[in-house]
Amino acid sequence: MRTIDMSTTPLRDLNAALQAQAAEQTEPTWEILNPRGSHAVAVGLDAPLAITIKGSTGYYCAGMNKQASIHVTGSVGPGVAENMMSGSVVVDGDASQYAGATGHGGLLVIKGNASSRCGISMKGIDIVVHGNIGHMSAFMAQTGNLVVLGDAGDALGDSLYEARLFVRGAVKSLGSDCIEKEMRPEHIALLADLLERAGADARPEEFRRYGSARQLYHFKIDNASAY
Amino acid sequence: MCGIVGLFLKTETLRPQLGALLTDMLITMTDRGPDSAGIAIYGSDESDGLRITVQSDTPDLDFPLLAGRIQAATGGAVALRVIDTHAVLTVPEDRGEAVLAVLAEHFPALRVMGSGTSMEIFKEVGLPADVAARFHIREMAGTHGIGHTRMATESAVTTDGAHPFSTGPDQCLVHNGSLSNHNSLRRQLAREGIKVTSQNDSEVAAAYLTWRMGQGARLDEAMESGLKDLDGFFTFVVGTRDGFGVVRDPIACKPAVMAETDDYVAFGSEYRALAGLPGIDAARVWEPEPATVYFWER
């Protein structure tokens, strides 16, 4: 295992060392100390690394991740795992705005709460939040799954495409074109797998599923006055 | 983009270190606001008179004349403390109006940064580290303080445009965001007799809260009505002599993190600003909810 202390190593050197593993593949296990809210920690990785970040980070932690498994023991700022392609990001604390935004793949687990715009424009990522999520979450979400063990804020799933949203607690309000849908056996199976992979102590049967009513996909002349 | 820091001490333990802690927090927020910086510091909960903080572009010319001219006009005792471009005048509490009249008549170029029995305000154009050093913020003690690093969007990079804004005794406000109805609100406040001196949108928000509190509202009640009357993006941190409040607009895209221990309540635009605080690892750290008023009072 290699340890990098951010109180002595500049951020660019840290990221360069981690990114170099895409070609070198010499060290699979990394520990990052003293992030103290730094931005853009462990971004742009493309190797099957196991990385533990001990503490809390700022904006854009683990952005654009491919293959790596990144574990943050504290909380993260806005845009964690933004545009993740594959791999996993696990946050023991809370996440700020737009966690997992535009993610194409991989698994993002937030063990605390995520604030507003969680999973905005997600494109295939799976997100499991053990706590609550804030307003406008899964806005324009295209594919992938958002699982919330707690409550969801206002306007959940506004202008939703084909992402699936599973919420165990209360939903403050649904956004435009987002409706509750039936939980079929394939959804129970999908959710059971996601909950297990996210280390979440919950039964799939406790959740409700929300999805797109598919009324906003095409322009309708009846809606012209709304523009 | 701007940076906000705030620290409200619940116990006496950290009071001697208030300025040092706030200075480190402020400097951490430099890349959110390198244009200008400012700090409002509530020095003591025991009043020794009314403190009026003034700023001059020509301090060497203005400040030597200040005490004499005020003493001659009002007859009361005046203490003067000069710190760089700012001076803090301490006068008997009942002489405030008279002193402000003297300043307006004899020193029209002087800017009144704020006044109160506890609060002093220091703000200038420049990097936060330089501004903090010029005013020796690090050496200041106190009960609470609010700082701001500015990246200007709504008005020019000047001392007048820097935060905090003070529009009432011991009241201050800092703002990250931009208001869209500040011109109509400024006209409305003018009709109510509330004067806003700069073209800055944030000063209108400060004046709005002063107006509400003048009508008898508590700080938290004034902030609550601000959620209805102020349109735009905002994270506000406000201070009064004994209070400390935080409110974010309903969209809440301007970042905010708070931390609370037995000793303090702290605010930072980012966690980075809080990372050096004593006991932060054991503190309760959370993101304030949108459209929710947070308020602490001693």
Short mmCIF file of C-alpha atoms in Angstrom, two decimals:
data_model
loop_
_atom_site.label_atom_id
_atom_site.label_comp_id
_atom_site.label_asym_id
_atom_site.label_seq_id
_atom_site.Cartn_x
_atom_site.Cartn_y
_atom_site.Cartn_z
CA MET A 1 0.00 0.00 0.00
CA ARG A 2 1.19 3.51 -0.80
CA THR A 3 0.26 6.45 1.44
CA ILE A 4 0.15 10.04 0.23
CA ASP A 5 -0.17 12.86 2.76
CA MET A 6 -1.83 15.90 1.24
CA SER A 7 -0.34 18.16 3.90
CA THR A 8 3.04 17.57 2.21
CA THR A 9 2.14 16.47 -1.34
CA PRO A 10 0.54 18.94 -3.79
CA LEU A 11 -2.84 17.94 -5.28
CA ARG A 12 -1.50 17.77 -8.84
CA ASP A 13 1.26 15.38 -7.81
CA LEU A 14 -1.27 13.18 -6.02
CA ASN A 15 -3.59 13.01 -9.03
CA ALA A 16 -0.69 12.51 -11.44
CA ALA A 17 0.58 9.55 -9.38
CA LEU A 18 -2.89 7.97 -9.30
CA GLN A 19 -3.54 8.63 -12.99
CA ALA A 20 -0.17 7.14 -13.94
CA GLN A 21 -1.40 3.79 -12.64
CA ALA A 22 -3.53 3.47 -15.79
CA ALA A 23 -0.30 2.67 -17.65
CA GLU A 24 2.02 1.50 -14.85
CA GLN A 25 -0.26 -0.76 -12.76
CA THR A 26 2.41 -1.08 -10.06
CA GLU A 27 0.44 -0.28 -6.87
CA PRO A 28 -3.20 -1.32 -6.42
CA THR A 29 -3.84 0.03 -2.89
CA TRP A 30 -3.61 3.68 -1.87
CA GLU A 31 -4.31 5.74 1.21
CA ILE A 32 -4.73 9.52 1.07
CA LEU A 33 -4.31 11.51 4.30
CA ASN A 34 -5.28 15.06 5.29
CA PRO A 35 -7.54 16.06 2.37
CA ARG A 36 -8.98 18.86 4.58
CA GLY A 37 -11.72 19.71 2.10
CA SER A 38 -9.45 19.92 -0.97
CA HIS A 39 -11.07 20.01 -4.40
CA ALA A 40 -10.70 17.42 -7.16
CA VAL A 41 -9.09 14.67 -5.07
CA ALA A 42 -8.54 11.37 -6.96
CA VAL A 43 -10.04 12.47 -10.28
CA GLY A 44 -9.72 11.08 -13.78
CA LEU A 45 -8.53 7.62 -12.71
CA ASP A 46 -8.51 4.66 -15.07
CA ALA A 47 -7.16 1.62 -13.20
CA PRO A 48 -8.60 -0.96 -10.75
CA LEU A 49 -7.19 0.79 -7.67
CA ALA A 50 -8.50 0.60 -4.10
CA ILE A 51 -8.22 4.10 -2.64
CA THR A 52 -9.11 5.24 0.87
CA ILE A 53 -9.36 8.98 1.46
CA LYS A 54 -9.16 9.60 5.21
CA GLY A 55 -11.15 12.74 5.94
CA SER A 56 -13.47 15.12 4.09
CA THR A 57 -13.05 16.51 0.58
CA GLY A 58 -14.36 19.54 -1.32
CA TYR A 59 -15.69 19.92 -4.85
CA TYR A 60 -15.54 17.15 -7.49
CA CYS A 61 -13.97 14.32 -5.51
CA ALA A 62 -13.53 11.13 -7.60
CA GLY A 63 -14.76 12.86 -10.75
CA MET A 64 -14.69 10.99 -14.08
CA ASN A 65 -13.74 7.78 -12.30
CA LYS A 66 -13.11 4.61 -14.34
CA GLN A 67 -12.50 1.24 -12.63
CA ALA A 68 -11.16 2.53 -9.29
CA SER A 69 -12.87 1.85 -5.94
CA ILE A 70 -12.70 5.05 -3.91
CA HIS A 71 -13.72 5.21 -0.26
CA VAL A 72 -14.03 8.56 1.54
CA THR A 73 -14.21 8.24 5.32
CA GLY A 74 -15.57 11.79 5.81
CA SER A 75 -18.01 13.94 3.84
CA VAL A 76 -17.70 15.28 0.30
CA GLY A 77 -18.48 18.64 -1.30
CA PRO A 78 -20.44 19.34 -4.48
CA GLY A 79 -20.13 17.08 -7.53
CA VAL A 80 -18.73 13.85 -6.03
CA ALA A 81 -18.21 11.14 -8.68
CA GLU A 82 -19.40 13.50 -11.38
CA ASN A 83 -19.49 11.76 -14.75
CA MET A 84 -18.28 8.44 -13.30
CA MET A 85 -17.88 5.77 -15.99
CA SER A 86 -17.27 2.64 -13.86
CA GLY A 87 -15.85 1.50 -10.52
CA SER A 88 -17.29 2.60 -7.19
CA VAL A 89 -17.26 5.55 -4.83
CA VAL A 90 -18.36 5.11 -1.20
CA VAL A 91 -18.77 8.11 1.10
CA ASP A 92 -19.17 7.42 4.82
CA GLY A 93 -20.50 10.92 5.58
CA ASP A 94 -22.73 13.35 3.66
CA ALA A 95 -22.51 14.60 0.09
CA SER A 96 -23.27 18.14 -1.06
CA GLN A 97 -25.04 19.18 -4.28
CA TYR A 98 -25.22 17.17 -7.52
CA ALA A 99 -23.66 13.93 -6.29
CA GLY A 100 -23.14 11.54 -9.19
CA ALA A 101 -24.21 14.13 -11.78
CA THR A 102 -24.14 12.88 -15.39
CA GLY A 103 -22.61 9.54 -14.30
CA HIS A 104 -22.52 6.89 -17.02
CA GLY A 105 -21.77 3.83 -14.87
CA GLY A 106 -20.38 2.44 -11.64
CA LEU A 107 -21.84 2.60 -8.14
CA LEU A 108 -21.97 5.65 -5.87
CA VAL A 109 -22.90 5.01 -2.23
CA ILE A 110 -23.56 7.88 0.20
CA LYS A 111 -23.93 6.56 3.75
CA GLY A 112 -25.19 9.90 5.11
CA ASN A 113 -27.42 12.41 3.31
CA ALA A 114 -27.03 13.90 -0.15
CA SER A 115 -28.28 17.43 -0.72
CA SER A 116 -29.95 18.99 -3.75
CA ARG A 117 -29.73 17.77 -7.35
CA CYS A 118 -28.44 14.29 -6.46
CA GLY A 119 -28.13 12.25 -9.67
CA ILE A 120 -28.96 15.16 -11.95
CA SER A 121 -28.79 14.05 -15.60
CA MET A 122 -27.53 10.58 -14.60
CA LYS A 123 -26.84 8.40 -17.62
CA GLY A 124 -26.39 4.88 -16.28
CA ILE A 125 -24.78 5.26 -12.85
CA ASP A 126 -26.30 3.54 -9.83
CA ILE A 127 -26.61 5.74 -6.74
CA VAL A 128 -27.57 4.47 -3.28
CA VAL A 129 -28.12 7.06 -0.54
CA HIS A 130 -28.59 5.66 2.96
CA GLY A 131 -30.03 8.94 4.27
CA ASN A 132 -32.12 11.66 2.59
CA ILE A 133 -31.73 13.54 -0.68
CA GLY A 134 -32.50 17.21 -1.40
CA HIS A 135 -34.66 18.98 -3.97
CA MET A 136 -34.51 18.53 -7.75
CA SER A 137 -32.80 15.17 -7.48
CA ALA A 138 -32.64 13.02 -10.64
CA PHE A 139 -33.59 16.04 -12.76
CA MET A 140 -33.53 14.91 -16.43
CA ALA A 141 -32.09 11.56 -15.35
CA GLN A 142 -31.74 9.32 -18.37
CA THR A 143 -30.77 5.81 -17.27
CA GLY A 144 -29.47 4.08 -14.16
CA ASN A 145 -30.94 3.67 -10.69
CA LEU A 146 -31.27 6.07 -7.76
CA VAL A 147 -32.05 4.36 -4.44
CA VAL A 148 -32.88 6.41 -1.34
CA LEU A 149 -33.38 4.81 2.05
CA GLY A 150 -34.58 8.06 3.63
CA ASP A 151 -36.74 10.87 2.25
CA ALA A 152 -36.59 12.84 -1.00
CA GLY A 153 -37.00 16.63 -1.29
CA ASP A 154 -39.12 18.69 -3.67
CA ALA A 155 -39.50 17.99 -7.39
CA LEU A 156 -38.02 14.49 -7.45
CA GLY A 157 -37.37 13.25 -10.97
CA ASP A 158 -38.43 16.40 -12.80
CA SER A 159 -38.37 15.92 -16.60
CA LEU A 160 -37.23 12.36 -16.07
CA TYR A 161 -36.28 10.03 -18.92
CA GLU A 162 -35.73 6.33 -18.21
CA ALA A 163 -33.84 6.29 -14.89
CA ARG A 164 -35.53 4.30 -12.10
CA LEU A 165 -36.00 5.97 -8.73
CA PHE A 166 -36.61 3.93 -5.56
CA VAL A 167 -37.46 5.76 -2.34
CA ARG A 168 -38.20 4.13 1.01
CA GLY A 169 -39.22 7.27 2.92
CA ALA A 170 -41.45 10.23 2.07
CA VAL A 171 -41.22 12.16 -1.19
CA LYS A 172 -41.93 15.84 -0.58
CA SER A 173 -43.15 16.34 -4.15
CA LEU A 174 -42.68 14.81 -7.58
CA GLY A 175 -41.37 16.92 -10.45
CA SER A 176 -43.03 17.32 -13.85
CA ASP A 177 -43.67 14.04 -15.63
CA CYS A 178 -42.50 11.88 -12.71
CA ILE A 179 -45.04 9.37 -11.40
CA GLU A 180 -45.15 6.45 -9.01
CA LYS A 181 -44.97 3.11 -10.77
CA GLU A 182 -45.68 -0.49 -9.87
CA MET A 183 -42.90 -2.54 -8.23
CA ARG A 184 -42.65 -5.66 -10.36
CA PRO A 185 -40.56 -8.75 -9.49
CA GLU A 186 -37.68 -7.59 -11.72
CA HIS A 187 -37.52 -4.31 -9.75
CA ILE A 188 -37.44 -6.18 -6.43
CA ALA A 189 -34.56 -8.31 -7.75
CA LEU A 190 -32.70 -5.27 -9.09
CA LEU A 191 -33.15 -3.39 -5.82
CA ALA A 192 -32.10 -6.38 -3.69
CA ASP A 193 -28.84 -6.56 -5.62
CA LEU A 194 -28.18 -2.81 -5.35
CA LEU A 195 -28.94 -2.74 -1.61
CA GLU A 196 -26.62 -5.64 -0.99
CA ARG A 197 -23.79 -4.08 -3.01
CA ALA A 198 -24.29 -0.81 -1.14
CA GLY A 199 -24.22 -2.48 2.28
CA ALA A 200 -27.69 -1.12 3.00
CA ASP A 201 -29.83 -2.73 5.68
CA ALA A 202 -33.25 -2.47 4.02
CA ARG A 203 -35.73 -4.75 2.33
CA PRO A 204 -36.66 -4.05 -1.31
CA GLU A 205 -40.37 -4.45 -0.48
CA GLU A 206 -40.21 -1.29 1.66
CA PHE A 207 -39.53 0.93 -1.36
CA ARG A 208 -41.74 2.70 -3.85
CA ARG A 209 -40.68 3.08 -7.47
CA TYR A 210 -40.94 6.31 -9.45
CA GLY A 211 -40.38 6.78 -13.15
CA SER A 212 -41.21 8.82 -16.20
CA ALA A 213 -44.80 9.30 -17.37
CA ARG A 214 -43.20 9.86 -20.81
CA GLN A 215 -45.42 12.84 -21.57
CA LEU A 216 -42.60 15.34 -22.14
CA TYR A 217 -40.61 13.34 -24.68
CA HIS A 218 -42.18 15.08 -27.65
CA PHE A 219 -43.61 18.51 -28.15
CA LYS A 220 -47.39 18.62 -27.96
CA ILE A 221 -49.30 21.47 -29.53
CA ASP A 222 -51.62 21.50 -26.51
CA ASN A 223 -48.68 22.67 -24.39
CA ALA A 224 -47.76 25.59 -26.66
CA SER A 225 -49.20 28.13 -24.23
CA ALA A 226 -46.80 26.91 -21.53
CA TYR A 227 -43.75 28.21 -23.42
CA MET B 1 -18.63 33.52 -6.62
CA CYS B 2 -17.72 34.73 -3.15
CA GLY B 3 -16.52 33.19 0.08
CA ILE B 4 -18.15 33.53 3.47
CA VAL B 5 -16.84 32.60 6.89
CA GLY B 6 -18.44 33.09 10.26
CA LEU B 7 -17.74 32.09 13.83
CA PHE B 8 -20.11 32.50 16.77
CA LEU B 9 -18.56 31.54 20.09
CA LYS B 10 -20.89 29.94 22.61
CA THR B 11 -18.35 29.88 25.44
CA GLU B 12 -15.49 32.13 26.51
CA THR B 13 -12.74 29.61 25.78
CA LEU B 14 -11.92 30.71 22.24
CA ARG B 15 -12.64 34.46 22.56
CA PRO B 16 -8.95 35.50 22.59
CA GLN B 17 -8.42 33.48 19.39
CA LEU B 18 -11.44 34.74 17.45
CA GLY B 19 -9.44 36.97 15.11
CA ALA B 20 -6.79 34.32 14.46
CA LEU B 21 -9.37 31.63 13.68
CA LEU B 22 -11.36 33.94 11.40
CA THR B 23 -8.21 35.11 9.60
CA ASP B 24 -7.23 31.54 8.72
CA MET B 25 -10.79 30.79 7.59
CA LEU B 26 -10.86 33.95 5.46
CA ILE B 27 -7.53 33.26 3.75
CA THR B 28 -8.69 29.73 2.89
CA MET B 29 -11.55 31.31 0.93
CA THR B 30 -9.20 33.45 -1.21
CA ASP B 31 -9.85 31.57 -4.45
CA ARG B 32 -13.59 32.15 -4.04
CA GLY B 33 -13.03 35.90 -3.73
CA PRO B 34 -9.67 37.51 -4.46
CA ASP B 35 -11.01 41.04 -5.25
CA SER B 36 -11.69 42.37 -1.78
CA ALA B 37 -12.19 41.15 1.75
CA GLY B 38 -13.82 42.32 4.90
CA ILE B 39 -14.64 41.32 8.41
CA ALA B 40 -17.12 42.39 11.06
CA ILE B 41 -15.90 41.59 14.53
CA TYR B 42 -17.98 41.78 17.70
CA GLY B 43 -15.30 42.63 20.20
CA SER B 44 -16.94 42.54 23.56
CA ASP B 45 -20.28 42.05 25.20
CA GLU B 46 -19.47 44.84 27.68
CA SER B 47 -20.03 48.23 26.11
CA ASP B 48 -17.52 51.06 26.58
CA GLY B 49 -19.47 53.41 24.33
CA LEU B 50 -20.55 53.62 20.75
CA ARG B 51 -17.91 52.49 18.28
CA ILE B 52 -18.06 54.11 14.86
CA THR B 53 -15.77 52.57 12.24
CA VAL B 54 -14.84 55.01 9.47
CA GLN B 55 -12.69 54.61 6.36
CA SER B 56 -10.71 57.19 4.45
CA ASP B 57 -8.85 57.12 1.13
CA THR B 58 -6.55 59.76 2.66
CA PRO B 59 -6.17 58.58 6.26
CA ASP B 60 -2.99 60.64 6.85
CA LEU B 61 -4.91 63.84 6.12
CA ASP B 62 -8.25 63.02 7.73
CA PHE B 63 -7.56 61.04 10.86
CA PRO B 64 -5.27 63.53 12.73
CA LEU B 65 -8.10 66.10 12.56
CA LEU B 66 -10.91 63.73 13.44
CA ALA B 67 -10.90 63.60 17.26
CA GLY B 68 -10.38 67.33 17.74
CA ARG B 69 -13.12 68.31 15.34
CA ILE B 70 -15.62 65.93 16.92
CA GLN B 71 -14.69 66.95 20.45
CA ALA B 72 -15.08 70.62 19.59
CA ALA B 73 -18.47 70.07 18.03
CA THR B 74 -20.01 67.66 20.53
CA GLY B 75 -18.14 68.43 23.72
CA GLY B 76 -17.97 64.75 24.62
CA ALA B 77 -14.99 62.47 25.07
CA VAL B 78 -13.69 60.79 21.93
CA ALA B 79 -11.26 57.89 21.72
CA LEU B 80 -9.64 57.30 18.34
CA ARG B 81 -7.94 54.11 17.20
CA VAL B 82 -6.38 54.29 13.73
CA ILE B 83 -5.79 51.05 11.86
CA ASP B 84 -4.52 51.58 8.31
CA THR B 85 -7.32 53.18 6.25
CA HIS B 86 -9.85 52.70 9.05
CA ALA B 87 -10.36 54.43 12.37
CA VAL B 88 -12.59 53.38 15.22
CA LEU B 89 -14.11 56.29 17.14
CA THR B 90 -15.48 55.46 20.57
CA VAL B 91 -17.93 58.06 21.84
CA PRO B 92 -20.65 58.18 24.51
CA GLU B 93 -23.65 56.22 23.30
CA ASP B 94 -25.96 59.23 23.27
CA ARG B 95 -23.61 61.21 21.01
CA GLY B 96 -23.88 58.94 17.97
CA GLU B 97 -26.19 61.17 15.93
CA ALA B 98 -24.16 64.30 16.70
CA VAL B 99 -20.89 62.63 15.70
CA LEU B 100 -22.33 61.35 12.42
CA ALA B 101 -23.54 64.90 11.67
CA VAL B 102 -20.02 66.26 12.26
CA LEU B 103 -18.55 63.59 10.00
CA ALA B 104 -21.03 64.39 7.24
CA GLU B 105 -20.34 68.12 7.46
CA HIS B 106 -16.57 68.23 7.92
CA PHE B 107 -15.40 64.93 6.44
CA PRO B 108 -17.74 64.26 3.50
CA ALA B 109 -15.28 61.87 1.83
CA LEU B 110 -15.10 59.67 4.92
CA ARG B 111 -17.08 56.43 4.73
CA VAL B 112 -18.91 55.14 7.77
CA MET B 113 -18.42 51.37 7.70
CA GLY B 114 -20.72 50.72 10.61
CA SER B 115 -21.38 51.48 14.23
CA GLY B 116 -22.49 49.80 17.39
CA THR B 117 -21.54 49.10 20.95
CA SER B 118 -19.72 45.90 20.00
CA MET B 119 -19.17 45.70 16.23
CA GLU B 120 -16.25 47.01 14.22
CA ILE B 121 -15.98 46.57 10.44
CA PHE B 122 -12.82 46.46 8.36
CA LYS B 123 -12.94 45.99 4.60
CA GLU B 124 -10.80 46.89 1.64
CA VAL B 125 -9.94 45.95 -1.91
CA GLY B 126 -7.15 43.36 -2.08
CA LEU B 127 -6.28 39.77 -1.33
CA PRO B 128 -7.83 38.47 1.92
CA ALA B 129 -4.40 37.76 3.44
CA ASP B 130 -3.28 41.34 2.75
CA VAL B 131 -6.52 42.86 4.03
CA ALA B 132 -6.39 40.77 7.22
CA ALA B 133 -2.74 41.75 7.80
CA ARG B 134 -3.35 45.47 7.23
CA PHE B 135 -6.04 45.52 9.91
CA HIS B 136 -4.30 43.09 12.31
CA ILE B 137 -7.44 40.95 12.38
CA ARG B 138 -5.38 38.06 13.74
CA GLU B 139 -4.81 39.85 17.06
CA MET B 140 -8.49 40.67 17.63
CA ALA B 141 -10.54 39.02 20.35
CA GLY B 142 -14.29 38.86 20.52
CA THR B 143 -17.54 36.97 20.79
CA HIS B 144 -18.37 36.47 17.11
CA GLY B 145 -17.33 37.60 13.68
CA ILE B 146 -18.27 37.34 10.02
CA GLY B 147 -15.90 37.59 7.07
CA HIS B 148 -16.27 37.77 3.30
CA THR B 149 -14.01 37.34 0.28
CA ARG B 150 -15.46 38.95 -2.82
CA MET B 151 -15.48 38.11 -6.51
CA ALA B 152 -17.58 40.97 -7.80
CA THR B 153 -20.59 40.47 -10.07
CA GLU B 154 -23.15 43.17 -9.30
CA SER B 155 -21.11 46.33 -8.69
CA ALA B 156 -17.56 47.66 -8.98
CA VAL B 157 -14.54 46.40 -7.05
CA THR B 158 -14.31 49.21 -4.50
CA THR B 159 -14.25 49.59 -0.74
CA ASP B 160 -17.94 50.50 -0.92
CA GLY B 161 -18.71 47.27 -2.77
CA ALA B 162 -16.85 45.06 -0.29
CA HIS B 163 -18.71 43.16 2.42
CA PRO B 164 -19.80 43.12 5.25
CA PHE B 165 -22.52 45.72 4.91
CA SER B 166 -23.90 47.42 7.96
CA THR B 167 -27.13 49.39 7.82
CA GLY B 168 -28.06 49.44 11.48
CA PRO B 169 -26.35 49.51 14.88
CA ASP B 170 -24.33 46.32 15.50
CA GLN B 171 -25.92 44.75 12.40
CA CYS B 172 -23.96 43.28 9.53
CA LEU B 173 -24.62 41.10 6.51
CA VAL B 174 -22.47 39.24 4.01
CA HIS B 175 -23.80 37.70 0.81
CA ASN B 176 -22.82 35.10 -1.73
CA GLY B 177 -25.06 35.34 -4.76
CA SER B 178 -26.91 38.04 -6.66
CA LEU B 179 -30.32 39.60 -6.11
CA SER B 180 -32.64 40.33 -9.01
CA ASN B 181 -35.13 42.67 -7.34
CA HIS B 182 -32.70 44.95 -5.54
CA ASN B 183 -33.56 48.07 -7.54
CA SER B 184 -37.28 47.95 -6.79
CA LEU B 185 -36.53 47.05 -3.18
CA ARG B 186 -34.09 49.96 -2.92
CA ARG B 187 -36.85 52.36 -4.07
CA GLN B 188 -39.32 50.78 -1.65
CA LEU B 189 -36.87 51.14 1.25
CA ALA B 190 -36.17 54.77 0.27
CA ARG B 191 -39.89 55.49 0.62
CA GLU B 192 -39.68 54.00 4.11
CA GLY B 193 -36.81 56.34 4.91
CA ILE B 194 -34.06 53.69 4.75
CA LYS B 195 -31.00 54.94 2.89
CA VAL B 196 -28.82 52.57 0.88
CA THR B 197 -25.54 54.29 0.09
CA SER B 198 -23.97 52.02 -2.56
CA GLN B 199 -25.22 50.54 -5.83
CA ASN B 200 -24.59 47.09 -4.42
CA ASP B 201 -27.40 44.50 -4.30
CA SER B 202 -26.20 43.00 -1.02
CA GLU B 203 -26.45 46.31 0.81
CA VAL B 204 -30.15 46.36 -0.10
CA ALA B 205 -30.57 42.99 1.64
CA ALA B 206 -28.83 44.38 4.73
CA ALA B 207 -31.07 47.47 4.66
CA TYR B 208 -34.14 45.27 4.24
CA LEU B 209 -33.29 43.31 7.41
CA THR B 210 -32.57 46.57 9.29
CA TRP B 211 -35.97 47.88 8.18
CA ARG B 212 -37.74 44.73 9.36
CA MET B 213 -35.92 44.73 12.68
CA GLY B 214 -36.76 48.44 13.03
CA GLN B 215 -40.40 47.37 12.80
CA GLY B 216 -39.85 45.11 15.79
CA ALA B 217 -38.94 41.80 14.14
CA ARG B 218 -36.25 39.61 15.67
CA LEU B 219 -33.33 38.77 13.37
CA ASP B 220 -34.74 35.32 12.60
CA GLU B 221 -38.18 36.79 11.85
CA ALA B 222 -36.62 39.40 9.55
CA MET B 223 -34.71 36.65 7.70
CA GLU B 224 -37.91 34.61 7.40
CA SER B 225 -39.72 37.49 5.71
CA GLY B 226 -36.62 38.03 3.52
CA LEU B 227 -37.27 34.62 2.00
CA LYS B 228 -40.54 36.04 0.63
CA ASP B 229 -39.36 39.52 -0.36
CA LEU B 230 -35.83 38.98 -1.70
CA ASP B 231 -35.61 37.47 -5.16
CA GLY B 232 -32.41 35.95 -6.46
CA PHE B 233 -29.57 33.75 -5.37
CA PHE B 234 -28.31 34.12 -1.87
CA THR B 235 -26.54 32.61 1.03
CA PHE B 236 -26.60 35.26 3.76
CA VAL B 237 -24.77 35.25 7.05
CA VAL B 238 -25.87 38.03 9.38
CA GLY B 239 -24.75 39.27 12.75
CA THR B 240 -26.30 41.34 15.50
CA ARG B 241 -24.87 42.29 18.87
CA ASP B 242 -25.96 38.98 20.38
CA GLY B 243 -27.10 36.96 17.37
CA PHE B 244 -25.81 35.06 14.38
CA GLY B 245 -28.03 33.92 11.51
CA VAL B 246 -27.76 31.97 8.25
CA VAL B 247 -30.28 31.65 5.43
CA ARG B 248 -30.11 30.29 1.87
CA ASP B 249 -32.54 30.86 -0.97
CA PRO B 250 -34.88 27.99 -1.97
CA ILE B 251 -32.69 26.92 -4.94
CA ALA B 252 -29.60 26.86 -2.70
CA CYS B 253 -26.94 26.68 -5.39
CA LYS B 254 -24.56 28.90 -3.40
CA PRO B 255 -22.58 26.53 -1.20
CA ALA B 256 -22.70 26.44 2.59
CA VAL B 257 -21.36 24.20 5.33
CA MET B 258 -21.89 24.58 9.05
CA ALA B 259 -20.26 23.05 12.10
CA GLU B 260 -21.29 23.13 15.73
CA THR B 261 -19.52 22.09 18.92
CA ASP B 262 -20.11 22.96 22.57
CA ASP B 263 -17.84 25.97 22.03
CA TYR B 264 -18.90 27.43 18.69
CA VAL B 265 -21.10 27.58 15.63
CA ALA B 266 -19.10 28.02 12.44
CA PHE B 267 -20.06 28.80 8.87
CA GLY B 268 -17.97 28.30 5.73
CA SER B 269 -18.77 28.47 2.02
CA GLU B 270 -16.75 25.26 1.87
CA TYR B 271 -15.57 22.70 4.40
CA ARG B 272 -11.98 23.81 3.68
CA ALA B 273 -12.66 26.97 5.67
CA LEU B 274 -13.66 24.92 8.72
CA ALA B 275 -10.97 22.24 8.51
CA GLY B 276 -8.57 24.06 10.86
CA LEU B 277 -11.03 24.80 13.65
CA PRO B 278 -10.32 23.21 17.03
CA GLY B 279 -12.42 20.09 17.61
CA ILE B 280 -13.71 20.00 14.03
CA ASP B 281 -13.26 16.23 13.80
CA ALA B 282 -15.82 15.73 16.56
CA ALA B 283 -18.11 18.60 15.48
CA ARG B 284 -21.57 18.14 14.02
CA VAL B 285 -21.06 19.19 10.39
CA TRP B 286 -23.99 19.72 8.04
CA GLU B 287 -25.19 21.57 4.98
CA PRO B 288 -27.89 24.14 5.86
CA GLU B 289 -31.23 23.35 4.21
CA PRO B 290 -32.65 25.62 1.49
CA ALA B 291 -35.15 28.32 2.55
CA THR B 292 -34.52 27.58 6.22
CA VAL B 293 -33.51 30.16 8.80
CA TYR B 294 -30.74 29.18 11.22
CA PHE B 295 -30.27 31.46 14.18
CA TRP B 296 -28.24 31.48 17.37
CA GLU B 297 -28.45 33.99 20.16
CA ARG B 298 -26.42 34.50 23.29
#
